[in-house]
mmCIF file with all atom_site columns, C-alpha atoms in Angstrom:
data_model
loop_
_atom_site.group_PDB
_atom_site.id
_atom_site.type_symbol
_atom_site.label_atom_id
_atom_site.label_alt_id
_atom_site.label_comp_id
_atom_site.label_asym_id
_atom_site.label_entity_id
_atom_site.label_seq_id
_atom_site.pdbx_PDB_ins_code
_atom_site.Cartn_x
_atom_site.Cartn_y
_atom_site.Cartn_z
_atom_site.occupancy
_atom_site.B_iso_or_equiv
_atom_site.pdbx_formal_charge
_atom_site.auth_seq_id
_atom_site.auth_comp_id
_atom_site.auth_asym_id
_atom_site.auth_atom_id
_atom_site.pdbx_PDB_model_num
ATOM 1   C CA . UNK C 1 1   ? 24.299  5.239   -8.870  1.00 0.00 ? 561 UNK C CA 1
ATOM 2   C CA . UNK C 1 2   ? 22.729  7.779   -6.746  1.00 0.00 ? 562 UNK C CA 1
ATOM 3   C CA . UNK C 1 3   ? 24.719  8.996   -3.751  1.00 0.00 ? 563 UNK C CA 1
ATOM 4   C CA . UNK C 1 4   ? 22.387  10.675  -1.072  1.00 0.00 ? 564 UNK C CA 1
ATOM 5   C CA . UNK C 1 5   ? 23.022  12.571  1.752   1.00 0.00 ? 565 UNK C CA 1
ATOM 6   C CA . UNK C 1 6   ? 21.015  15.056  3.826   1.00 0.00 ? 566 UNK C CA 1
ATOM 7   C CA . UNK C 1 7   ? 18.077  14.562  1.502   1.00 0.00 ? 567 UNK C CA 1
ATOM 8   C CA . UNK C 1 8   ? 19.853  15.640  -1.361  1.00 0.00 ? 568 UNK C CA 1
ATOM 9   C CA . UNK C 1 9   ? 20.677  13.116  -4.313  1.00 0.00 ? 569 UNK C CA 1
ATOM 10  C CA . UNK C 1 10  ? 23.888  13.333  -6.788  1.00 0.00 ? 570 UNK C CA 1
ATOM 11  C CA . UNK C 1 11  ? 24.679  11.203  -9.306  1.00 0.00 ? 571 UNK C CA 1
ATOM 12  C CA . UNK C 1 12  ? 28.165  9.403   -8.758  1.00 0.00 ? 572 UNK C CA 1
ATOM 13  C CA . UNK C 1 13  ? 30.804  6.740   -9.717  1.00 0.00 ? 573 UNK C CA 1
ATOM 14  C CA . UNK C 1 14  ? 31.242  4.422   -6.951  1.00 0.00 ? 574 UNK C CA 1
ATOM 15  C CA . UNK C 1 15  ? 33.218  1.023   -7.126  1.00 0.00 ? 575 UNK C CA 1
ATOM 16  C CA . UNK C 1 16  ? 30.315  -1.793  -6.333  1.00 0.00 ? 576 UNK C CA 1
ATOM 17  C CA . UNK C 1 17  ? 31.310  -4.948  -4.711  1.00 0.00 ? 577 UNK C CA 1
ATOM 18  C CA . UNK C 1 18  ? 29.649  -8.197  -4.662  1.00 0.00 ? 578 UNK C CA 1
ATOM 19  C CA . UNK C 1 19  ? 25.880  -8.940  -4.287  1.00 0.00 ? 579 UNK C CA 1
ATOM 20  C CA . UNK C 1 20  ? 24.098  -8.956  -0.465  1.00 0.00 ? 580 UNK C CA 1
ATOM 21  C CA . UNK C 1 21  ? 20.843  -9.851  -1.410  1.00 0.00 ? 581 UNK C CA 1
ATOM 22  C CA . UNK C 1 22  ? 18.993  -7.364  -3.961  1.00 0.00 ? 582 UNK C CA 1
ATOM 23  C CA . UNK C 1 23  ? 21.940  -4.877  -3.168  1.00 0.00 ? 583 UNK C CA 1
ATOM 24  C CA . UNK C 1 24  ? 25.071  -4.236  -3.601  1.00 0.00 ? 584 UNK C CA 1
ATOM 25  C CA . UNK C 1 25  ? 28.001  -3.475  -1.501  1.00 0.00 ? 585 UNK C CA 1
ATOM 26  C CA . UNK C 1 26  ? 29.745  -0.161  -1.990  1.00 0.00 ? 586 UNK C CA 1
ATOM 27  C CA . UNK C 1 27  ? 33.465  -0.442  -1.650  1.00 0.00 ? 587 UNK C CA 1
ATOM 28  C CA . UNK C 1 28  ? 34.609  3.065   -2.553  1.00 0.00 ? 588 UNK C CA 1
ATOM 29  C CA . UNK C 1 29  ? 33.907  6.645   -3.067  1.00 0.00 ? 589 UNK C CA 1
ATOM 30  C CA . UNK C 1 30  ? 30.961  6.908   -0.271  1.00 0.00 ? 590 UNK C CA 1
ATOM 31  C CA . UNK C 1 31  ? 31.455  8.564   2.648   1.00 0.00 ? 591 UNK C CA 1
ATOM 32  C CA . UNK C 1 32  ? 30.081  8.652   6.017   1.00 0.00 ? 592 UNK C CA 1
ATOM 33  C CA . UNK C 1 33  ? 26.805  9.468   6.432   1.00 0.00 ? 593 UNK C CA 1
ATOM 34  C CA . UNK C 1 34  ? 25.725  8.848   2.685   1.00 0.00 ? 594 UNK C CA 1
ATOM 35  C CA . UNK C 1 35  ? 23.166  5.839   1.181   1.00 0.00 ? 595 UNK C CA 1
ATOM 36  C CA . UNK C 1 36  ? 23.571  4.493   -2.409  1.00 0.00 ? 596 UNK C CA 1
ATOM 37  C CA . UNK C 1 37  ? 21.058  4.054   -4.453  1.00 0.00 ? 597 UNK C CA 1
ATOM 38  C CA . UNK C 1 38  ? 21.989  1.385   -7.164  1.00 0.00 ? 598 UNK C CA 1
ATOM 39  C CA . UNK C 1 39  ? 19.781  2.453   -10.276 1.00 0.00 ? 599 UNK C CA 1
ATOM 40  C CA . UNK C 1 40  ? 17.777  -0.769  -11.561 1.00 0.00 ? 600 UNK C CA 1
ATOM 41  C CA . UNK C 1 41  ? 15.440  0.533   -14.498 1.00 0.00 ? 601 UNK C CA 1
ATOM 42  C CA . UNK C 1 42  ? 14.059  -3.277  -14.939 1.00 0.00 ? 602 UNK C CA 1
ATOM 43  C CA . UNK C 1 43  ? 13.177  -3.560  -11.933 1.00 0.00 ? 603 UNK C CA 1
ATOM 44  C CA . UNK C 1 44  ? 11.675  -0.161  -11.208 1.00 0.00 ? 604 UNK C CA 1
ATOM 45  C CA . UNK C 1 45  ? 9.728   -0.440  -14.599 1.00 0.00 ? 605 UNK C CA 1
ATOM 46  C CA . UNK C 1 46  ? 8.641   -4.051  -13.347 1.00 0.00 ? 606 UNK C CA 1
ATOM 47  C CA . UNK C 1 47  ? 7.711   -2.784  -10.010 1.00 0.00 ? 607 UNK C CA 1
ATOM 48  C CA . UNK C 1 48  ? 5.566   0.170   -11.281 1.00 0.00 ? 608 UNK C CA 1
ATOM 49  C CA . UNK C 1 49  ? 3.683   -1.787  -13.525 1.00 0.00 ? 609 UNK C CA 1
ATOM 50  C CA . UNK C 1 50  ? 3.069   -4.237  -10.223 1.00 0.00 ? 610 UNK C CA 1
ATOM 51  C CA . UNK C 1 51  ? 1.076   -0.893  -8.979  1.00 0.00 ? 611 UNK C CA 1
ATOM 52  C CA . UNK C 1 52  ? -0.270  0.317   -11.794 1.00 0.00 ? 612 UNK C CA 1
ATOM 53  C CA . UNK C 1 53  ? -2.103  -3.164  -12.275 1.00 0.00 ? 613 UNK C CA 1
ATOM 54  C CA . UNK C 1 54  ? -2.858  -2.698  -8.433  1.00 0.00 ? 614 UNK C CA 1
ATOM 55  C CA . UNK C 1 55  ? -4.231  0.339   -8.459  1.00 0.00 ? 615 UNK C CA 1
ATOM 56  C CA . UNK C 1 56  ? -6.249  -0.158  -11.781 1.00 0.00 ? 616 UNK C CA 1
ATOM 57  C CA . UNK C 1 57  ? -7.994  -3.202  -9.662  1.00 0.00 ? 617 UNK C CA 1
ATOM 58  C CA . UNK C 1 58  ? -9.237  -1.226  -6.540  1.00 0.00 ? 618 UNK C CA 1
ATOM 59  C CA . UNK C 1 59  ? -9.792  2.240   -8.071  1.00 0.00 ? 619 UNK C CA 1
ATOM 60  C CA . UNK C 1 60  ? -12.512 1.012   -9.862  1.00 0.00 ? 620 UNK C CA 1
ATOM 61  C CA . UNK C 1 61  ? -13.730 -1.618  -6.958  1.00 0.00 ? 621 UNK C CA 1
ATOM 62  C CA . UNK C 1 62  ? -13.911 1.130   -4.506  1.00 0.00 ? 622 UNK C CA 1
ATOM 63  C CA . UNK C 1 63  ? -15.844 3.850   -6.626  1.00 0.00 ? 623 UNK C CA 1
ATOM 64  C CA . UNK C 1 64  ? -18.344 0.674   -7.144  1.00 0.00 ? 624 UNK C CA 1
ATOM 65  C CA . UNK C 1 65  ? -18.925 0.825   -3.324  1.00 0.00 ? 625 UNK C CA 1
ATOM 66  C CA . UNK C 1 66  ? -19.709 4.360   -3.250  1.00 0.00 ? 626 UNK C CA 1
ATOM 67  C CA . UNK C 1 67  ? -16.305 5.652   -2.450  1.00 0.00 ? 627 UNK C CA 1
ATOM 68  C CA . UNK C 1 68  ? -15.527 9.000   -4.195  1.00 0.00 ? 628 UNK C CA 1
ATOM 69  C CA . UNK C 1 69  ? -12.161 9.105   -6.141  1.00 0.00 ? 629 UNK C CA 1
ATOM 70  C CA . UNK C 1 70  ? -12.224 12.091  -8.557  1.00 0.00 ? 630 UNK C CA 1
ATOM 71  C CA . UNK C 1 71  ? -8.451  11.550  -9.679  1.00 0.00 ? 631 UNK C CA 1
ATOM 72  C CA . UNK C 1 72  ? -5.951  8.549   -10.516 1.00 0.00 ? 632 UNK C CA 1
ATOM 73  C CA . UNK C 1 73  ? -3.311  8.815   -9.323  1.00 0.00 ? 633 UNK C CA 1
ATOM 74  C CA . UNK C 1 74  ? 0.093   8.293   -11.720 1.00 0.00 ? 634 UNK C CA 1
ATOM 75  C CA . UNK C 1 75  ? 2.686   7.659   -8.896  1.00 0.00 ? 635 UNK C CA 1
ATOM 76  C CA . UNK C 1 76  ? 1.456   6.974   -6.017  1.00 0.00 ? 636 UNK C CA 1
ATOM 77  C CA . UNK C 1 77  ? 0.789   3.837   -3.914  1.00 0.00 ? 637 UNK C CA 1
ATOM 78  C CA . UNK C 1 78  ? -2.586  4.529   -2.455  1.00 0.00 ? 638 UNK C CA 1
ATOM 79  C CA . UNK C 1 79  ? -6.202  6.230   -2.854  1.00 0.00 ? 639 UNK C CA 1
ATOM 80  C CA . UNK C 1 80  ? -7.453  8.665   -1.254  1.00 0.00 ? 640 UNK C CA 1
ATOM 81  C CA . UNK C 1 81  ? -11.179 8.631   -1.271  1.00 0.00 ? 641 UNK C CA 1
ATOM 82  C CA . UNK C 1 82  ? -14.719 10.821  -0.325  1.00 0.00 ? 642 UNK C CA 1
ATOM 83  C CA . UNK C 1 83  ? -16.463 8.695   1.869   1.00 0.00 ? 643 UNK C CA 1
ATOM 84  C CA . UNK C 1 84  ? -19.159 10.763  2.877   1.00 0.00 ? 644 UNK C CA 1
ATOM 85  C CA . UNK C 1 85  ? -21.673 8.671   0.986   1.00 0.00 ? 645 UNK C CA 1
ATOM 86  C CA . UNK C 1 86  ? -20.678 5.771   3.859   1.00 0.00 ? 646 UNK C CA 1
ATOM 87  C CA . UNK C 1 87  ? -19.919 7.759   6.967   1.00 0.00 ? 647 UNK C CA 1
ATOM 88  C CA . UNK C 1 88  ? -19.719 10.739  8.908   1.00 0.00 ? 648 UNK C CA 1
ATOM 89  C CA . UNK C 1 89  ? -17.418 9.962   10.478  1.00 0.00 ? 649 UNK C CA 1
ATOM 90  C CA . UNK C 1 90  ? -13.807 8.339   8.516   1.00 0.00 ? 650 UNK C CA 1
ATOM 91  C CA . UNK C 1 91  ? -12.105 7.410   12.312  1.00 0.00 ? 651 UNK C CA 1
ATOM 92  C CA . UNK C 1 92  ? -15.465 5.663   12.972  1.00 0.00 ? 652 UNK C CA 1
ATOM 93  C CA . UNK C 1 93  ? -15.574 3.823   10.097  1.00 0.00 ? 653 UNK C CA 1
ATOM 94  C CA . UNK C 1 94  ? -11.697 3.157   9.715   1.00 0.00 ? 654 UNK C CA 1
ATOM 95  C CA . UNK C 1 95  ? -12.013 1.449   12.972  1.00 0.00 ? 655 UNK C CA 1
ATOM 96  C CA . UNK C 1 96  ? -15.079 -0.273  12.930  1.00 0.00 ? 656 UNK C CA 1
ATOM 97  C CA . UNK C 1 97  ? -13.551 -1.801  9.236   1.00 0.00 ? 657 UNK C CA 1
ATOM 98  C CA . UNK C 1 98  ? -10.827 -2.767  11.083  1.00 0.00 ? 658 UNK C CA 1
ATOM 99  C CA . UNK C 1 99  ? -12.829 -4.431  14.093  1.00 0.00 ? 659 UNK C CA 1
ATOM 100 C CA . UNK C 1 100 ? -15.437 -6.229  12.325  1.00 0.00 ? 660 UNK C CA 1
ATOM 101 C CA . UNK C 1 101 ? -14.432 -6.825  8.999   1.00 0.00 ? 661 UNK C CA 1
ATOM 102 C CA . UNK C 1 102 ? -10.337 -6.798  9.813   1.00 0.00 ? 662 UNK C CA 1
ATOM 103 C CA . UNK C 1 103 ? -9.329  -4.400  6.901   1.00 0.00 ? 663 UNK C CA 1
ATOM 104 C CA . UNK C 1 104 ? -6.876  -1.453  7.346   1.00 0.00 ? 664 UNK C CA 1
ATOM 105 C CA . UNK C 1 105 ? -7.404  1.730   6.165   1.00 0.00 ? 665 UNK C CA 1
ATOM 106 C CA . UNK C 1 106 ? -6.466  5.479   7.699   1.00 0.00 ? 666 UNK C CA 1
ATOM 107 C CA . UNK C 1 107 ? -8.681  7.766   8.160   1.00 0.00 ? 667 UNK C CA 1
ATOM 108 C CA . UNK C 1 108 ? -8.328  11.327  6.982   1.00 0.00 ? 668 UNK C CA 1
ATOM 109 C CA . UNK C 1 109 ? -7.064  12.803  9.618   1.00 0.00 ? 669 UNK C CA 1
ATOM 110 C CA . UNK C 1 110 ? -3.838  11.597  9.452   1.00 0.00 ? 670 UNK C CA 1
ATOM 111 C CA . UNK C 1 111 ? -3.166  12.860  6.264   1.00 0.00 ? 671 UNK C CA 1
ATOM 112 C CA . UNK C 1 112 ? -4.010  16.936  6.185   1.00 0.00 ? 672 UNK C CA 1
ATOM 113 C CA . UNK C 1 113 ? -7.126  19.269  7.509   1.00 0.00 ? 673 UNK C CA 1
ATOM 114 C CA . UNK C 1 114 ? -8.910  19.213  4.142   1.00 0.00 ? 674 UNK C CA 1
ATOM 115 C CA . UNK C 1 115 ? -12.294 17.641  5.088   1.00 0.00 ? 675 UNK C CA 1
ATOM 116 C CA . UNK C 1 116 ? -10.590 14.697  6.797   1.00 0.00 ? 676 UNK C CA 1
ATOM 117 C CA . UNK C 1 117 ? -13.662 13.427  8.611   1.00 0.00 ? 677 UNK C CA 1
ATOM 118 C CA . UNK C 1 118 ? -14.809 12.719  5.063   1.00 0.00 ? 678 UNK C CA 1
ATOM 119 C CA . UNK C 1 119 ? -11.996 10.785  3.743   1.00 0.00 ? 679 UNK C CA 1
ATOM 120 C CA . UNK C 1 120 ? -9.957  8.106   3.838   1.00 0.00 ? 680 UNK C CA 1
ATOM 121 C CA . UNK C 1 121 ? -6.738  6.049   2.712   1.00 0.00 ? 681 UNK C CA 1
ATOM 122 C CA . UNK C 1 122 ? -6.541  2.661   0.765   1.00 0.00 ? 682 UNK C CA 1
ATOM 123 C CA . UNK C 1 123 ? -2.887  1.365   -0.043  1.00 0.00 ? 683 UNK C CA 1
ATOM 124 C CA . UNK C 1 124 ? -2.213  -0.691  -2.916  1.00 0.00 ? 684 UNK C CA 1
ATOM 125 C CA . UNK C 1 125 ? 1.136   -1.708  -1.576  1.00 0.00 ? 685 UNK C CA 1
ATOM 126 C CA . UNK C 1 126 ? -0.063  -5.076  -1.195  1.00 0.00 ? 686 UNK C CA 1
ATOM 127 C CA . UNK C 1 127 ? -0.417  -7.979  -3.245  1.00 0.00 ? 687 UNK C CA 1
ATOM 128 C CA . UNK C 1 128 ? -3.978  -8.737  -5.818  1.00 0.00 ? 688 UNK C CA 1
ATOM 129 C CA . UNK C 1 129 ? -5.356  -11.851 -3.892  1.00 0.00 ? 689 UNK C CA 1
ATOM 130 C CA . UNK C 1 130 ? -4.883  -8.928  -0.371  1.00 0.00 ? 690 UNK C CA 1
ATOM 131 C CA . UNK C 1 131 ? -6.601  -6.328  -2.383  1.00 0.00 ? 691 UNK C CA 1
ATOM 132 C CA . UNK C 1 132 ? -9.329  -8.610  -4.077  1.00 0.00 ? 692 UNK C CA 1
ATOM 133 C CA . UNK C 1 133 ? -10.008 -9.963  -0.213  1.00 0.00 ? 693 UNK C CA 1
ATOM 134 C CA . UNK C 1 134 ? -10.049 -6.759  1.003   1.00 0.00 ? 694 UNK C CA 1
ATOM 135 C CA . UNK C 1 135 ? -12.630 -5.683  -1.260  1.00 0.00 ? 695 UNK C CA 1
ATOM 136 C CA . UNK C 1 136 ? -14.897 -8.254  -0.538  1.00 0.00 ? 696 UNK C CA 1
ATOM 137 C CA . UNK C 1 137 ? -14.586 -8.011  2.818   1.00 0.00 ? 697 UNK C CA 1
ATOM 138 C CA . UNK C 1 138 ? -15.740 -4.026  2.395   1.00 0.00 ? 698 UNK C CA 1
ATOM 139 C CA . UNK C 1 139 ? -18.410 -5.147  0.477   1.00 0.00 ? 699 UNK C CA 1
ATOM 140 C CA . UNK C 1 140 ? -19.520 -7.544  3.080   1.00 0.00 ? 700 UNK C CA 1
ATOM 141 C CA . UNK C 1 141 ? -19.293 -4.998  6.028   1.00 0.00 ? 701 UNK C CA 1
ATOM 142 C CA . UNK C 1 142 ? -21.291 -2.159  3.577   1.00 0.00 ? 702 UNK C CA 1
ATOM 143 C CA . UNK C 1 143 ? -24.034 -4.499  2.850   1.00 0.00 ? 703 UNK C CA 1
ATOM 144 C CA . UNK C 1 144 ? -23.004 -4.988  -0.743  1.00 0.00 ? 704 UNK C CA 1
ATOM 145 C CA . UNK C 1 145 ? -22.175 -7.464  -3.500  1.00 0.00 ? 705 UNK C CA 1
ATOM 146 C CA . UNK C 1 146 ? -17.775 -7.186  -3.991  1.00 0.00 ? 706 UNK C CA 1
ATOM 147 C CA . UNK C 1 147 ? -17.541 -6.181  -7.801  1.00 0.00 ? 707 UNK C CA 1
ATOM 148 C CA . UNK C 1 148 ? -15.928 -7.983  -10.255 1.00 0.00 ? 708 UNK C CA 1
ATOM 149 C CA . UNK C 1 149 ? -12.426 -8.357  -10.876 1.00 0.00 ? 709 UNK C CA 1
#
């Protein structure tokens, strides 16, 4: 396992105790203070597939609306995309998607001072049938046809 404390991670022996849930208790040599992370390669492999199938979905959708994406991302759980083609204005349109259409996305802004009135934030940390709704629902609100799964 990985012991953590103050940000900083060291691998460690610990004795584990029964299962709560998807954890597991920690009955000796933790200390106040520190977190244990139990290391689960199955399930972390599992899980970034999960994304990687996510974000190979909407990447593509969200390019075929006009959004500009010039990179994929290779661990991350969201998109960052140009959408000056769409708007002027990304806290304008983030909330007007969010109004009329009822899909959440961030606008730049809260994410750095790199042209943030011309981007915005999709997260794939959400399941395909979400996603694939969400999509269409874009589409809808830009005037456009969803594209195909």
């Amino acid at each position: 396992v990985y012991v953590v404390k103050d940000g900083k991670a060291q691998r460690r022996a610990v004795t584990l105790g029964g299962a709560v849930g998807d954890s597991r208790q920690v009955r000796g040599g933790v200390s106040a203070g520190e977190r244990v992370i139990v290391e689960a390669p199955a399930e972390l492999g599992r899980r970034r597939d999960e994304f990687r199938v996510r974000r190979d979905y909407l990447l593509p959708a969200l390019r075929a609306l006009g959004f500009h994406i010039p990179v994929t991302p290779e661990g991350a759980f969201y998109l960052y995309a140009d959408s000056s083609q769409l708007t002027a204005d990304s806290d304008d349109f983030a909330q007007r998607l969010l109004e009329e259409a009822g899909v959440a996305i961030t606008p730049g802004r809260d994410f750095g001072l790199h042209a943030p009135t011309r981007h915005v934030r999709f997260s794939y940390a959400n399941t395909q049938a979400q996603l694939q709704e969400g999509v269409r629902r874009i589409a809808a609100f830009l005037g456009r046809s969803a594209p195909r799964s």
